Amino acid sequence: MHRRSVVAYVGDDTNARDRVRDAVTAAWSGPRSPDCGSIAPAEFSEVAENATSLLSDACGVVTTADALASDAVRHHLSATPETVPVIVAVEEPEIDTLRTVLDAEVDCVVAGEPGGGSEADDEGAADPLVERLRDAIDPALTRLGGDEVARLREVLLDAGTTLMSTRSDEVETKIVWTMKHVGQQVAIDRIVCYLEDEGAFEPAYHWSSGESDPEPKPFGEFPDPEALSTFEDVVRSSVAGEAGEEPSDHAGAEVSPATVHVPLVSDWELIGVLAFEVDDPRAWTEEEVAAYRTFGDLIANTIARNERRLELRRQTERLEQFSAVVSHDLRNPLNVLSGYLDLVADDVERPKYEAMERAVLRMETLIDDLLMLARRGDAIDETESVSVAAVAEDAWKSVRAPKATLTIADDVAHVEADPSRLRQLFENLFRNAVDHGGRGVGIEVGVEDGRSGVRGLYVADDGPGVPPEARDSLFESGFSTAGSSGLGLAIVNRIANAHGWGIDVRNDGGAVFELSFETETATAPA
């Protein structure tokens, strides 16, 4: 970290060089006054090492119209940061001279000859260049050099790796740790992460090189809240004196902190503001601000990822509580009811007994479906090549419909799938066919040949088919046209999606459920 402490003169004119040196001496005094260095235009053409180092330390540049005639000079001066003003001294403002100046990217022009320089009076005000130097250049400002920005990027790269692997209970510790390393690397006095909370912005994480206790603040108290609300960075260099005054080197002037405010954005919403503050005079470079924006993005992503993780944890806890209620508070009374039903089987008329048995079986199926959704959701375990016929036959054993029939085509192949989840898919499709087609329904499992190299499976029945008005809602949880739980086809849809398969339904002498997947998912029949 260093102060830019040189006013660089670029040109071959020795008289102009002496004028600049005298003006610098007259404009500032004291230990923090800048030096004056010079560089010839030819050195830019040669890309001399000392030319590059001189400009890297410059707090301002003074040149002439003759020097601006060089393409190399114009190129190098156009690349100077906005905080390093370029001033052109023109003694005789002729038309050709002004045209050359206007074609170059400079900040201001000083016209007229010196009136005696520092010999005219103590302030040297007789030379208009003196006043222009004072107005345009603040030699007290510091800004990062290229090497320091590179080291800052390395710190943020390490921070990105650290924050990406942060556990929920480590978020605060690692964010503050990263703030400390960034602050110490680039001489930041304070870094505060404000997070939005019901309209106010609370200092959720902060680090300071000294004592600091940041307070909550309304959004309107941030500099340029309108820019922040449109996800723009807000940059403020140090300003001495009253608001609106230009930076100066006047002794005793009160200097406001130099600040950078970066919006924290997640899912296109402003969730907070990351503030960087420096008490000493400071000018910010574009590369430095871009690095701070990267830091803000890392923090926003870490916070959003942690919120999602916590929400998933809360959902899991609720599902576990729900599963416990279903498993214990519902299944246990049902088991008692089923046991007593077996005891009175010989004492109850058969039609009445079968009605009660169907009610018990329906409750058991509903509980199984609810637990399946709660505990498994969309997850699948490792997949393997499994025999469709074997899995379908195993699933058929769980369907209590002795009058129904299952036919499996000879050309049914192996598929890459989670065996237990594929079994659940078949179980629910078979039960759906029985619920809607009756206990004597016929069911067939076969191969679906499609276009563009897509193969699949179908499960068809000879029932009444799917009502046209029900097709759009068929796979939604709770939807049913037969008084069932309405969860079976929702489970089928989730299992298919978890495998990356497509699923659709059509009518062809009954309901036909089609599963489609890429060719490599299916192999030859076993």
XYZ file of C-alpha atoms in Angstrom:
526
model
C 0.000 0.000 0.000
C 1.588 3.308 -1.006
C 0.798 6.974 -1.601
C 0.992 8.230 -5.169
C 3.561 10.949 -4.560
C 4.785 12.101 -7.979
C 3.479 14.703 -10.398
C 4.779 13.409 -13.712
C 5.717 15.749 -16.544
C 5.538 14.091 -19.977
C 7.350 15.966 -22.751
C 10.673 17.088 -24.283
C 10.335 20.820 -23.616
C 12.797 21.675 -20.834
C 11.157 25.058 -20.211
C 7.791 23.360 -19.704
C 9.454 20.808 -17.430
C 10.942 23.585 -15.269
C 7.580 25.332 -15.179
C 5.886 22.196 -13.889
C 8.578 21.693 -11.238
C 8.205 25.289 -10.038
C 4.403 24.989 -10.009
C 4.530 21.796 -7.938
C 6.859 23.466 -5.431
C 4.531 26.458 -5.208
C 1.336 24.397 -4.946
C 2.374 22.218 -2.009
C 4.796 22.295 0.846
C 5.578 20.061 3.769
C 6.591 16.415 4.136
C 3.595 15.137 2.160
C 4.218 17.340 -0.877
C 4.745 15.346 -4.095
C 7.936 15.095 -6.082
C 8.130 16.094 -9.717
C 9.435 13.624 -12.258
C 9.767 13.815 -16.020
C 9.611 11.363 -18.877
C 10.299 11.838 -22.567
C 7.708 10.713 -25.155
C 10.316 8.488 -26.786
C 10.488 6.413 -23.620
C 6.800 5.522 -24.013
C 7.478 4.272 -27.538
C 10.260 2.089 -26.188
C 8.014 0.914 -23.325
C 10.843 1.682 -20.965
C 10.649 0.203 -17.511
C 11.193 3.546 -15.771
C 8.294 5.059 -17.768
C 5.901 2.472 -16.438
C 7.116 2.783 -12.836
C 6.922 6.589 -12.966
C 3.276 6.619 -14.030
C 2.412 3.934 -11.496
C 3.483 6.356 -8.728
C 1.872 9.432 -10.275
C -0.875 11.333 -8.466
C -1.216 13.544 -11.552
C 0.254 14.073 -15.025
C 1.141 17.324 -16.804
C 1.953 17.253 -20.512
C 2.009 19.476 -23.603
C 0.232 19.502 -26.939
C 3.482 18.565 -28.705
C 3.828 15.443 -26.541
C 0.200 14.488 -27.247
C 1.038 14.269 -30.939
C 2.686 10.918 -30.103
C 0.350 7.915 -30.381
C 2.318 6.121 -27.661
C 1.857 9.025 -25.234
C -1.884 9.246 -25.906
C -2.217 5.479 -25.441
C -0.424 5.419 -22.079
C -2.168 8.509 -20.722
C -5.605 7.211 -21.709
C -4.925 4.152 -19.553
C -4.313 6.145 -16.363
C -6.955 5.686 -13.641
C -9.717 8.259 -13.213
C -8.132 9.316 -9.925
C -4.956 10.413 -11.754
C -5.849 13.613 -13.661
C -4.070 14.520 -16.895
C -3.459 18.274 -17.355
C -2.270 19.881 -20.595
C -0.288 23.130 -20.330
C -0.725 25.280 -23.462
C 1.084 28.633 -23.661
C -0.287 29.659 -27.061
C -3.747 28.138 -27.669
C -3.739 28.026 -31.469
C -6.388 26.097 -33.424
C -4.124 23.175 -34.367
C -2.909 22.948 -30.790
C -6.433 22.876 -29.389
C -7.473 20.259 -31.954
C -4.651 17.981 -30.786
C -5.679 18.460 -27.173
C -9.361 17.806 -27.842
C -8.545 14.556 -29.637
C -6.728 13.265 -26.543
C -8.376 11.978 -23.371
C -7.318 14.671 -20.886
C -9.033 16.146 -17.843
C -8.259 19.851 -18.160
C -6.250 22.439 -20.093
C -4.238 25.333 -18.651
C -3.829 28.148 -21.167
C -1.419 31.073 -20.826
C 2.200 31.641 -19.932
C 3.526 31.624 -16.385
C 3.673 35.020 -14.749
C 6.751 34.529 -12.708
C 6.022 31.268 -10.935
C 7.123 31.042 -7.324
C 9.067 34.308 -7.696
C 5.859 36.322 -8.287
C 4.536 35.848 -4.727
C 4.712 33.354 -1.894
C 1.835 31.264 -3.232
C 3.014 31.220 -6.823
C -0.508 32.146 -7.907
C 0.781 34.184 -10.860
C 1.074 30.919 -12.827
C -2.409 29.499 -13.572
C -0.879 26.017 -13.530
C -0.372 26.279 -9.749
C -4.065 26.753 -9.028
C -5.007 24.019 -11.480
C -2.627 21.565 -9.799
C -4.137 22.342 -6.400
C -7.688 21.931 -7.665
C -7.185 18.748 -9.670
C -4.591 16.748 -7.747
C -4.656 15.420 -4.189
C -1.170 14.092 -3.399
C -2.397 12.754 -0.045
C -4.584 10.104 -1.701
C -3.418 6.512 -1.673
C -4.545 3.749 -3.976
C -3.603 0.150 -4.622
C -0.905 -0.724 -7.087
C -1.107 -3.610 -9.531
C 0.834 -6.016 -7.292
C -1.428 -5.241 -4.343
C -4.572 -5.853 -6.396
C -3.089 -9.183 -7.526
C -2.463 -10.190 -3.904
C -6.012 -9.114 -3.017
C -7.345 -11.423 -5.732
C -5.289 -14.287 -4.289
C -6.800 -13.654 -0.846
C -10.306 -13.708 -2.348
C -9.540 -16.894 -4.283
C -8.585 -18.610 -1.035
C -11.665 -17.096 0.606
C -13.905 -18.511 -2.112
C -12.603 -22.017 -1.463
C -13.040 -21.549 2.282
C -16.556 -20.114 2.118
C -17.775 -22.742 -0.357
C -17.042 -25.481 2.181
C -18.391 -23.619 5.210
C -20.761 -25.446 7.559
C -23.753 -23.601 8.976
C -22.116 -23.188 12.382
C -18.954 -21.750 10.761
C -20.497 -19.050 8.553
C -19.930 -16.090 10.892
C -16.421 -17.170 11.876
C -15.215 -17.660 8.307
C -16.830 -14.494 6.912
C -15.230 -12.368 9.657
C -11.921 -14.218 9.178
C -12.003 -13.366 5.473
C -12.902 -9.734 6.251
C -9.848 -9.523 8.507
C -7.493 -10.899 5.851
C -8.890 -8.582 3.164
C -8.745 -5.562 5.469
C -5.179 -6.211 6.568
C -4.046 -6.920 3.011
C -5.260 -3.593 1.569
C -5.298 -1.307 4.649
C -9.073 -1.117 5.095
C -10.136 0.252 8.492
C -13.623 -1.274 8.668
C -15.647 -3.857 6.755
C -19.316 -4.276 7.661
C -21.860 -6.669 6.173
C -25.386 -5.299 6.614
C -28.272 -7.713 6.027
C -31.844 -6.612 5.373
C -34.271 -7.452 8.181
C -37.834 -6.137 7.889
C -36.790 -2.874 6.262
C -33.754 -2.188 8.450
C -30.189 -3.189 7.638
C -28.531 -4.958 10.561
C -24.719 -5.281 10.892
C -24.635 -9.079 10.763
C -20.862 -9.453 10.329
C -18.124 -6.875 10.796
C -14.396 -6.437 11.279
C -12.390 -3.375 12.278
C -8.710 -2.583 12.705
C -9.668 -0.721 15.904
C -12.691 -0.274 18.122
C -15.941 -0.323 16.175
C -19.567 -1.054 17.015
C -21.664 -0.504 13.865
C -25.320 0.414 14.324
C -28.333 -0.707 12.286
C -29.311 1.825 9.652
C -32.255 2.497 7.330
C -31.598 1.875 3.664
C -31.902 5.597 2.933
C -28.820 6.364 5.034
C -26.500 4.490 2.688
C -24.788 6.637 0.053
C -26.819 6.624 -3.167
C -29.460 4.049 -2.155
C -31.009 4.296 -5.611
C -27.818 2.942 -7.195
C -27.594 0.176 -4.591
C -31.209 -0.798 -5.259
C -30.298 -1.354 -8.920
C -27.317 -3.512 -7.851
C -24.642 -0.890 -8.620
C -21.501 -0.322 -6.554
C -21.270 3.068 -4.829
C -17.734 4.476 -4.556
C -16.745 7.548 -2.536
C -13.166 8.809 -2.329
C -12.007 10.879 0.634
C -13.403 14.418 0.702
C -11.964 17.153 2.900
C -14.066 19.941 4.389
C -17.759 20.400 3.720
C -19.698 18.011 1.548
C -19.273 18.821 -2.097
C -15.804 20.371 -1.805
C -13.018 19.001 -3.926
C -10.252 16.957 -2.261
C -7.502 19.181 -0.959
C -4.321 19.127 1.056
C -5.222 21.948 3.417
C -3.856 21.284 6.877
C -6.465 20.683 9.528
C -9.294 19.903 7.108
C -11.634 17.208 8.341
C -11.581 14.296 5.916
C -14.624 12.067 5.524
C -13.942 8.328 5.207
C -13.376 6.885 1.768
C -16.007 4.199 1.217
C -17.095 1.476 -1.160
C -20.600 0.029 -0.784
C -21.307 -3.208 -2.642
C -24.865 -4.590 -2.991
C -25.391 -8.179 -1.847
C -27.732 -9.847 -4.320
C -29.389 -13.264 -4.211
C -32.037 -14.464 -6.666
C -32.305 -10.918 -8.059
C -33.127 -9.476 -4.646
C -31.066 -7.056 -2.558
C -30.382 -8.933 0.677
C -27.733 -6.634 2.119
C -24.863 -4.191 1.648
C -21.133 -4.787 2.148
C -19.349 -1.589 3.262
C -15.598 -0.874 3.127
C -14.305 2.225 4.953
C -10.892 3.920 5.149
C -10.217 6.923 7.397
C -7.080 8.161 5.603
C -7.307 9.836 2.180
C -7.938 7.119 -0.375
C -8.780 6.794 -4.054
C -10.280 3.546 -5.310
C -9.269 1.876 -8.569
C -11.660 -0.007 -10.819
C -9.686 -3.223 -10.292
C -9.893 -2.823 -6.515
C -13.649 -2.157 -6.548
C -14.175 -5.159 -8.844
C -12.351 -7.322 -6.285
C -14.624 -6.031 -3.514
C -17.650 -6.846 -5.667
C -16.321 -10.390 -5.969
C -16.008 -10.525 -2.179
C -19.610 -9.334 -1.878
C -20.784 -12.024 -4.285
C -18.944 -14.675 -2.256
C -20.645 -13.523 0.947
C -24.084 -13.312 -0.708
C -23.716 -16.827 -2.124
C -22.534 -18.164 1.237
C -25.483 -16.590 3.059
C -28.008 -17.795 0.473
C -26.550 -21.313 0.463
C -26.639 -21.409 4.253
C -30.265 -20.217 4.292
C -31.210 -22.982 1.874
C -29.329 -25.505 3.990
C -31.106 -24.349 7.155
C -34.478 -24.410 5.415
C -33.831 -27.960 4.202
C -32.863 -28.910 7.736
C -36.089 -27.414 9.057
C -38.078 -29.253 6.396
C -36.328 -32.494 7.264
C -37.133 -32.016 10.938
C -40.780 -31.348 10.130
C -40.904 -34.413 7.882
C -39.320 -36.547 10.583
C -41.910 -35.318 13.070
C -44.654 -36.013 10.557
C -43.277 -39.482 9.857
C -43.184 -40.233 13.572
C -46.820 -39.167 13.954
C -47.919 -41.202 10.944
C -45.881 -44.218 11.947
C -46.878 -44.303 15.601
C -50.121 -42.402 16.131
C -51.852 -43.719 13.012
C -50.309 -47.112 12.318
C -50.556 -48.455 15.871
C -54.339 -47.941 16.200
C -54.724 -49.355 12.699
C -52.794 -52.477 13.711
C -55.111 -52.897 16.696
C -58.134 -52.512 14.431
C -56.729 -55.033 11.944
C -56.065 -57.528 14.749
C -59.591 -57.313 16.135
C -60.947 -57.585 12.597
C -59.199 -60.945 12.223
C -60.686 -62.119 15.522
C -64.273 -61.440 14.407
C -63.824 -62.695 10.846
C -66.037 -65.728 11.468
C -68.714 -63.743 13.343
C -69.352 -61.014 10.740
C -71.221 -61.349 7.474
C -68.811 -61.653 4.565
C -69.883 -58.465 2.702
C -69.541 -56.401 5.883
C -66.198 -57.987 6.726
C -64.817 -57.272 3.223
C -65.933 -53.636 3.453
C -64.084 -53.232 6.764
C -61.043 -55.048 5.371
C -60.945 -52.729 2.342
C -61.075 -49.709 4.644
C -58.153 -51.037 6.681
C -56.145 -51.835 3.544
C -56.841 -48.369 2.154
C -55.567 -46.771 5.361
C -52.430 -48.935 5.256
C -51.789 -47.889 1.655
C -52.349 -44.224 2.497
C -49.906 -44.404 5.415
C -47.301 -46.165 3.252
C -47.652 -43.502 0.548
C -47.361 -40.640 3.030
C -44.256 -42.139 4.599
C -42.731 -42.731 1.169
C -43.194 -39.070 0.225
C -41.988 -37.804 3.579
C -38.911 -39.986 3.901
C -37.755 -40.401 0.322
C -39.087 -37.393 -1.588
C -37.268 -37.024 -4.899
C -34.104 -38.836 -3.810
C -32.767 -41.971 -5.441
C -29.875 -44.165 -4.386
C -27.153 -45.491 -6.699
C -28.473 -46.900 -9.946
C -27.612 -50.226 -11.523
C -28.734 -52.369 -14.425
C -31.885 -54.131 -13.233
C -34.317 -56.530 -14.875
C -37.618 -54.761 -15.497
C -39.495 -58.073 -15.510
C -38.057 -59.161 -12.153
C -38.784 -55.806 -10.493
C -42.314 -55.653 -11.936
C -43.109 -59.204 -10.772
C -41.808 -58.395 -7.299
C -43.932 -55.242 -7.163
C -46.999 -57.203 -8.294
C -46.787 -59.384 -5.185
C -47.654 -56.381 -2.998
C -50.871 -55.646 -4.922
C -53.828 -57.339 -3.235
C -56.018 -58.015 -6.252
C -56.206 -61.786 -6.851
C -58.559 -61.420 -9.822
C -56.326 -58.922 -11.651
C -53.696 -60.140 -14.124
C -50.205 -58.939 -15.025
C -48.563 -59.632 -18.394
C -44.928 -58.731 -19.076
C -43.791 -58.608 -22.701
C -40.904 -60.860 -23.726
C -38.825 -57.993 -25.130
C -38.738 -55.992 -21.904
C -35.122 -55.000 -21.274
C -32.893 -54.179 -18.376
C -32.805 -50.512 -17.316
C -30.373 -48.383 -15.347
C -32.325 -47.531 -12.203
C -32.540 -47.553 -8.427
C -34.172 -50.996 -7.896
C -36.191 -50.088 -4.794
C -37.532 -46.872 -6.316
C -38.409 -48.625 -9.588
C -40.336 -51.199 -7.555
C -42.272 -48.394 -5.843
C -43.059 -46.886 -9.238
C -44.535 -50.170 -10.484
C -46.438 -50.750 -7.225
C -48.182 -47.404 -7.519
C -48.975 -47.815 -11.222
C -50.429 -51.286 -10.558
C -52.520 -50.044 -7.613
C -53.736 -47.139 -9.707
C -54.886 -49.582 -12.401
C -56.759 -51.700 -9.822
C -58.353 -48.633 -8.198
C -59.677 -47.325 -11.504
C -60.084 -50.494 -13.587
C -61.516 -52.799 -10.952
C -60.165 -55.878 -9.177
C -60.323 -57.941 -12.380
C -58.322 -55.453 -14.472
C -55.692 -56.685 -16.918
C -52.278 -54.951 -16.807
C -49.418 -55.171 -19.312
C -45.800 -53.996 -19.092
C -43.988 -53.605 -22.402
C -41.345 -51.750 -24.382
C -42.176 -48.371 -25.915
C -40.187 -47.673 -29.091
C -39.935 -43.971 -29.885
C -38.325 -41.658 -32.366
C -34.890 -39.990 -32.209
C -33.264 -42.906 -30.425
C -35.568 -42.743 -27.407
C -36.822 -45.946 -25.822
C -39.113 -46.455 -22.907
C -41.575 -48.630 -21.063
C -45.323 -48.590 -20.841
C -47.765 -49.828 -18.243
C -51.201 -50.292 -19.800
C -54.519 -51.513 -18.430
C -57.886 -52.399 -19.949
C -59.858 -50.137 -17.628
C -61.940 -47.072 -18.540
C -58.932 -44.870 -19.299
C -58.155 -41.347 -18.118
C -60.841 -38.641 -18.382
C -59.572 -35.849 -20.679
C -60.277 -33.186 -18.064
C -58.071 -35.020 -15.554
C -54.880 -35.270 -17.619
C -53.388 -31.913 -16.580
C -53.787 -32.652 -12.858
C -53.127 -36.374 -12.914
C -49.656 -36.278 -11.333
C -50.439 -33.699 -8.641
C -50.425 -34.751 -4.991
C -53.927 -35.346 -3.672
C -55.628 -35.592 -7.071
C -57.828 -38.671 -7.526
C -60.880 -39.696 -9.534
C -61.491 -42.957 -7.682
C -61.567 -41.925 -4.037
C -57.984 -43.089 -3.426
C -55.275 -41.177 -1.558
C -54.265 -39.213 -4.642
C -50.583 -39.736 -3.821
C -49.730 -42.783 -5.938
C -49.246 -41.033 -9.279
C -47.477 -38.126 -7.581
C -44.977 -40.675 -6.267
C -44.653 -42.189 -9.755
C -43.939 -38.745 -11.201
C -41.285 -37.978 -8.592
C -39.509 -41.290 -9.091
C -39.488 -40.850 -12.877
C -38.155 -37.295 -12.595
C -35.480 -38.379 -10.121
C -34.193 -40.838 -12.745
C -34.356 -38.199 -15.480
C -37.171 -40.004 -17.280
C -40.149 -38.480 -18.993
C -43.649 -39.648 -18.126
C -46.913 -39.225 -19.981
C -50.345 -40.846 -20.199
C -52.707 -41.571 -23.071
C -55.799 -43.665 -23.703
C -55.703 -46.761 -25.915
C -58.353 -49.244 -24.827
C -57.568 -48.130 -21.273
C -54.911 -45.984 -19.605
C -51.371 -46.244 -20.980
C -48.577 -44.732 -18.862
C -45.409 -44.170 -20.883
C -41.912 -43.838 -19.415
C -39.338 -42.466 -21.856
C -35.578 -42.312 -21.417
C -32.394 -42.116 -23.450
C -31.294 -45.172 -25.418
C -28.343 -45.938 -23.148
C -30.710 -46.292 -20.194
C -32.130 -49.480 -21.692
C -30.235 -52.600 -22.683
C -31.148 -55.778 -24.464
C -33.690 -58.153 -22.948
C -32.281 -60.587 -20.416
